[in-house]
Amino acid sequence: MIENLSTRAATRRTLHGALSAVLACLALSTTAPPAAAASPLRAVVEVSAERLAAADVVAAAKWADGSPIEDPRREAEVIGRARALAVERGLSPAVAEAVLTDQIAAGKSVQRALHAAWSADPASAPPAGPGALAEAREDIDRANRSLVHALADSAPARAAAVCPALLSGETTRACAARGLDPVRTSALRRAVGSVCG
């Protein structure tokens, strides 16, 4: 009888140990896999989205003072500075120019959409304080520098065959995370149109 009790106790300990091992294995197998590393293109998309956000302030300032959306002199300055920084960073100036040209076009598409909405309903136009355009342009200039750095840092990813798929995924993620409407979603996709290659 005593032997029977000790055998039962040993069996329970063995079963308990085995059950613990099985539960530990199950816990390991059901934990989420480690998060995938961010794509090297994420910085390019994030900076592009930040740059694009400034289009609203620029549009409001231009609306308030009656300035045209087109500003060829400013656009040439932006592209010239981006080309010069690209040379310093070892990035092709042609790449910097192509991407900045897309960024500018994307920003103007948002400005046009806003101006059209405000033309239809002038009361919906936001007020633009004094200096708003200058401040927005400083933000854009900072974003342009960050963008050239991100383009240089992501050169291998931009040259890879999977670049379009990675870029599309990062753009979709950024649009969802920022809650972008269709106008700004389309503009962001346009802004990164020349990134791969």
XYZ file of C-alpha atoms in Angstrom:
197
model
C 0.000 0.000 0.000
C 2.843 2.401 0.864
C 4.579 1.408 -2.339
C 1.341 2.043 -4.227
C 1.102 5.584 -2.763
C 4.683 6.438 -3.627
C 4.227 5.074 -7.157
C 1.111 7.241 -7.568
C 2.981 10.298 -6.259
C 5.850 9.661 -8.672
C 3.416 9.200 -11.541
C 1.687 12.475 -10.623
C 5.031 14.302 -10.541
C 5.945 12.854 -13.938
C 2.573 13.781 -15.426
C 2.740 17.225 -13.878
C 6.236 17.750 -15.338
C 5.142 16.528 -18.757
C 2.035 18.711 -18.681
C 4.139 21.722 -17.699
C 6.496 21.040 -20.595
C 3.604 20.719 -23.052
C 2.043 23.960 -21.791
C 5.378 25.766 -22.078
C 5.746 24.569 -25.674
C 2.208 25.678 -26.485
C 2.864 29.096 -24.989
C 6.001 29.486 -27.100
C 4.240 28.417 -30.268
C 1.335 30.834 -29.799
C 3.357 33.942 -29.062
C 3.438 36.438 -31.886
C 6.501 36.316 -34.089
C 8.939 39.172 -33.615
C 7.925 42.330 -35.442
C 9.469 42.699 -38.841
C 12.050 45.429 -39.179
C 10.828 48.592 -40.857
C 11.576 48.847 -44.533
C 14.461 51.172 -45.415
C 11.869 53.029 -47.506
C 9.759 53.932 -44.460
C 11.794 57.083 -43.798
C 11.318 58.224 -47.404
C 7.547 57.761 -47.153
C 7.294 59.326 -43.694
C 9.238 62.436 -44.705
C 7.150 62.662 -47.879
C 3.953 62.530 -45.816
C 5.256 65.219 -43.449
C 6.222 67.397 -46.399
C 2.813 66.888 -47.976
C 1.054 67.941 -44.751
C 2.528 71.416 -45.214
C 0.529 71.791 -48.442
C -2.572 72.682 -46.415
C -0.838 75.649 -44.760
C 0.706 76.759 -48.047
C -2.690 76.546 -49.758
C -4.345 78.599 -47.006
C -1.632 81.271 -47.112
C -1.793 81.531 -50.898
C -5.593 81.653 -50.760
C -5.535 84.415 -48.165
C -3.197 86.687 -50.114
C -4.329 85.700 -53.608
C -0.969 84.207 -54.626
C -0.969 81.666 -57.452
C -0.353 78.022 -56.676
C 2.416 77.912 -59.270
C 5.698 79.415 -58.065
C 8.389 78.479 -60.614
C 11.114 80.515 -58.895
C 10.582 78.795 -55.539
C 10.357 75.379 -57.221
C 13.674 75.943 -59.022
C 15.323 76.969 -55.729
C 14.015 73.843 -53.977
C 15.250 71.559 -56.726
C 18.606 73.330 -56.934
C 19.217 72.928 -53.195
C 18.166 69.270 -53.331
C 20.566 68.586 -56.212
C 23.443 70.230 -54.333
C 22.735 68.250 -51.155
C 22.458 65.055 -53.197
C 26.009 65.573 -54.495
C 27.242 65.991 -50.901
C 25.477 62.776 -49.868
C 26.675 60.717 -52.843
C 23.176 60.551 -54.317
C 22.532 61.153 -57.983
C 21.320 64.743 -58.416
C 18.949 63.433 -61.095
C 17.287 61.178 -58.505
C 16.902 64.083 -56.070
C 15.442 66.245 -58.826
C 12.983 63.583 -60.000
C 11.731 62.875 -56.487
C 11.494 66.562 -55.520
C 9.652 67.306 -58.769
C 7.099 64.636 -57.808
C 6.897 66.033 -54.264
C 6.199 69.530 -55.587
C 3.562 68.251 -58.017
C 1.884 66.308 -55.199
C 1.805 69.377 -52.966
C 0.300 71.474 -55.744
C -2.390 68.832 -56.347
C -3.489 69.183 -52.706
C -3.381 72.985 -52.975
C -5.545 72.877 -56.124
C -8.086 70.591 -54.454
C -8.291 72.892 -51.431
C -8.593 76.033 -53.555
C -11.394 74.386 -55.551
C -13.241 73.518 -52.337
C -12.761 77.036 -50.971
C -13.929 78.560 -54.256
C -17.127 76.553 -53.935
C -17.505 77.518 -50.253
C -15.357 80.557 -49.345
C -16.479 80.422 -45.704
C -14.752 77.045 -45.352
C -11.307 78.508 -46.058
C -9.178 78.579 -42.914
C -7.552 81.825 -41.849
C -3.850 82.097 -42.524
C -1.891 84.098 -40.017
C 0.936 86.435 -40.954
C 4.104 84.514 -41.634
C 2.273 81.219 -42.187
C 3.712 80.755 -45.671
C 7.265 81.479 -44.529
C 6.930 79.017 -41.629
C 5.470 76.340 -43.893
C 8.318 76.821 -46.341
C 10.855 76.405 -43.532
C 9.143 73.120 -42.630
C 9.239 72.077 -46.279
C 12.920 72.977 -46.564
C 13.712 70.831 -43.499
C 11.686 67.987 -44.975
C 13.526 68.348 -48.290
C 16.888 67.930 -46.538
C 15.603 64.924 -44.603
C 14.209 63.470 -47.807
C 17.542 63.697 -49.637
C 19.234 62.009 -46.658
C 16.578 59.262 -46.624
C 16.980 58.737 -50.365
C 20.738 58.388 -49.990
C 20.379 56.031 -47.020
C 17.880 53.817 -48.847
C 19.821 53.473 -52.114
C 20.088 49.639 -52.026
C 16.367 49.259 -51.269
C 15.439 51.744 -53.999
C 17.476 49.765 -56.541
C 16.027 46.380 -55.530
C 13.474 44.584 -57.666
C 11.085 44.518 -54.688
C 11.205 48.300 -54.259
C 7.796 48.994 -55.860
C 6.085 46.443 -53.601
C 7.871 47.673 -50.460
C 7.169 51.298 -51.350
C 3.501 50.574 -51.993
C 3.209 48.806 -48.653
C 4.909 51.641 -46.784
C 2.732 54.213 -48.544
C -0.447 52.290 -47.718
C 0.689 52.000 -44.087
C 1.441 55.742 -43.858
C -1.909 56.696 -45.428
C -3.793 54.482 -42.969
C -1.763 55.622 -39.957
C -2.374 59.272 -40.809
C -6.004 58.789 -41.847
C -5.385 60.456 -45.211
C -8.390 61.231 -47.373
C -8.461 60.202 -51.069
C -6.954 63.512 -52.266
C -3.973 63.261 -49.915
C -3.607 59.490 -50.446
C -3.353 60.063 -54.185
C -0.947 62.932 -53.592
C 1.316 60.840 -51.357
C 1.443 58.076 -53.963
C 2.347 60.703 -56.541
C 5.001 62.188 -54.230
C 6.918 58.895 -54.085
C 6.412 57.989 -57.737
C 10.110 58.282 -58.689
C 11.625 56.750 -55.554
C 12.344 53.276 -56.982
C 14.873 52.704 -59.687
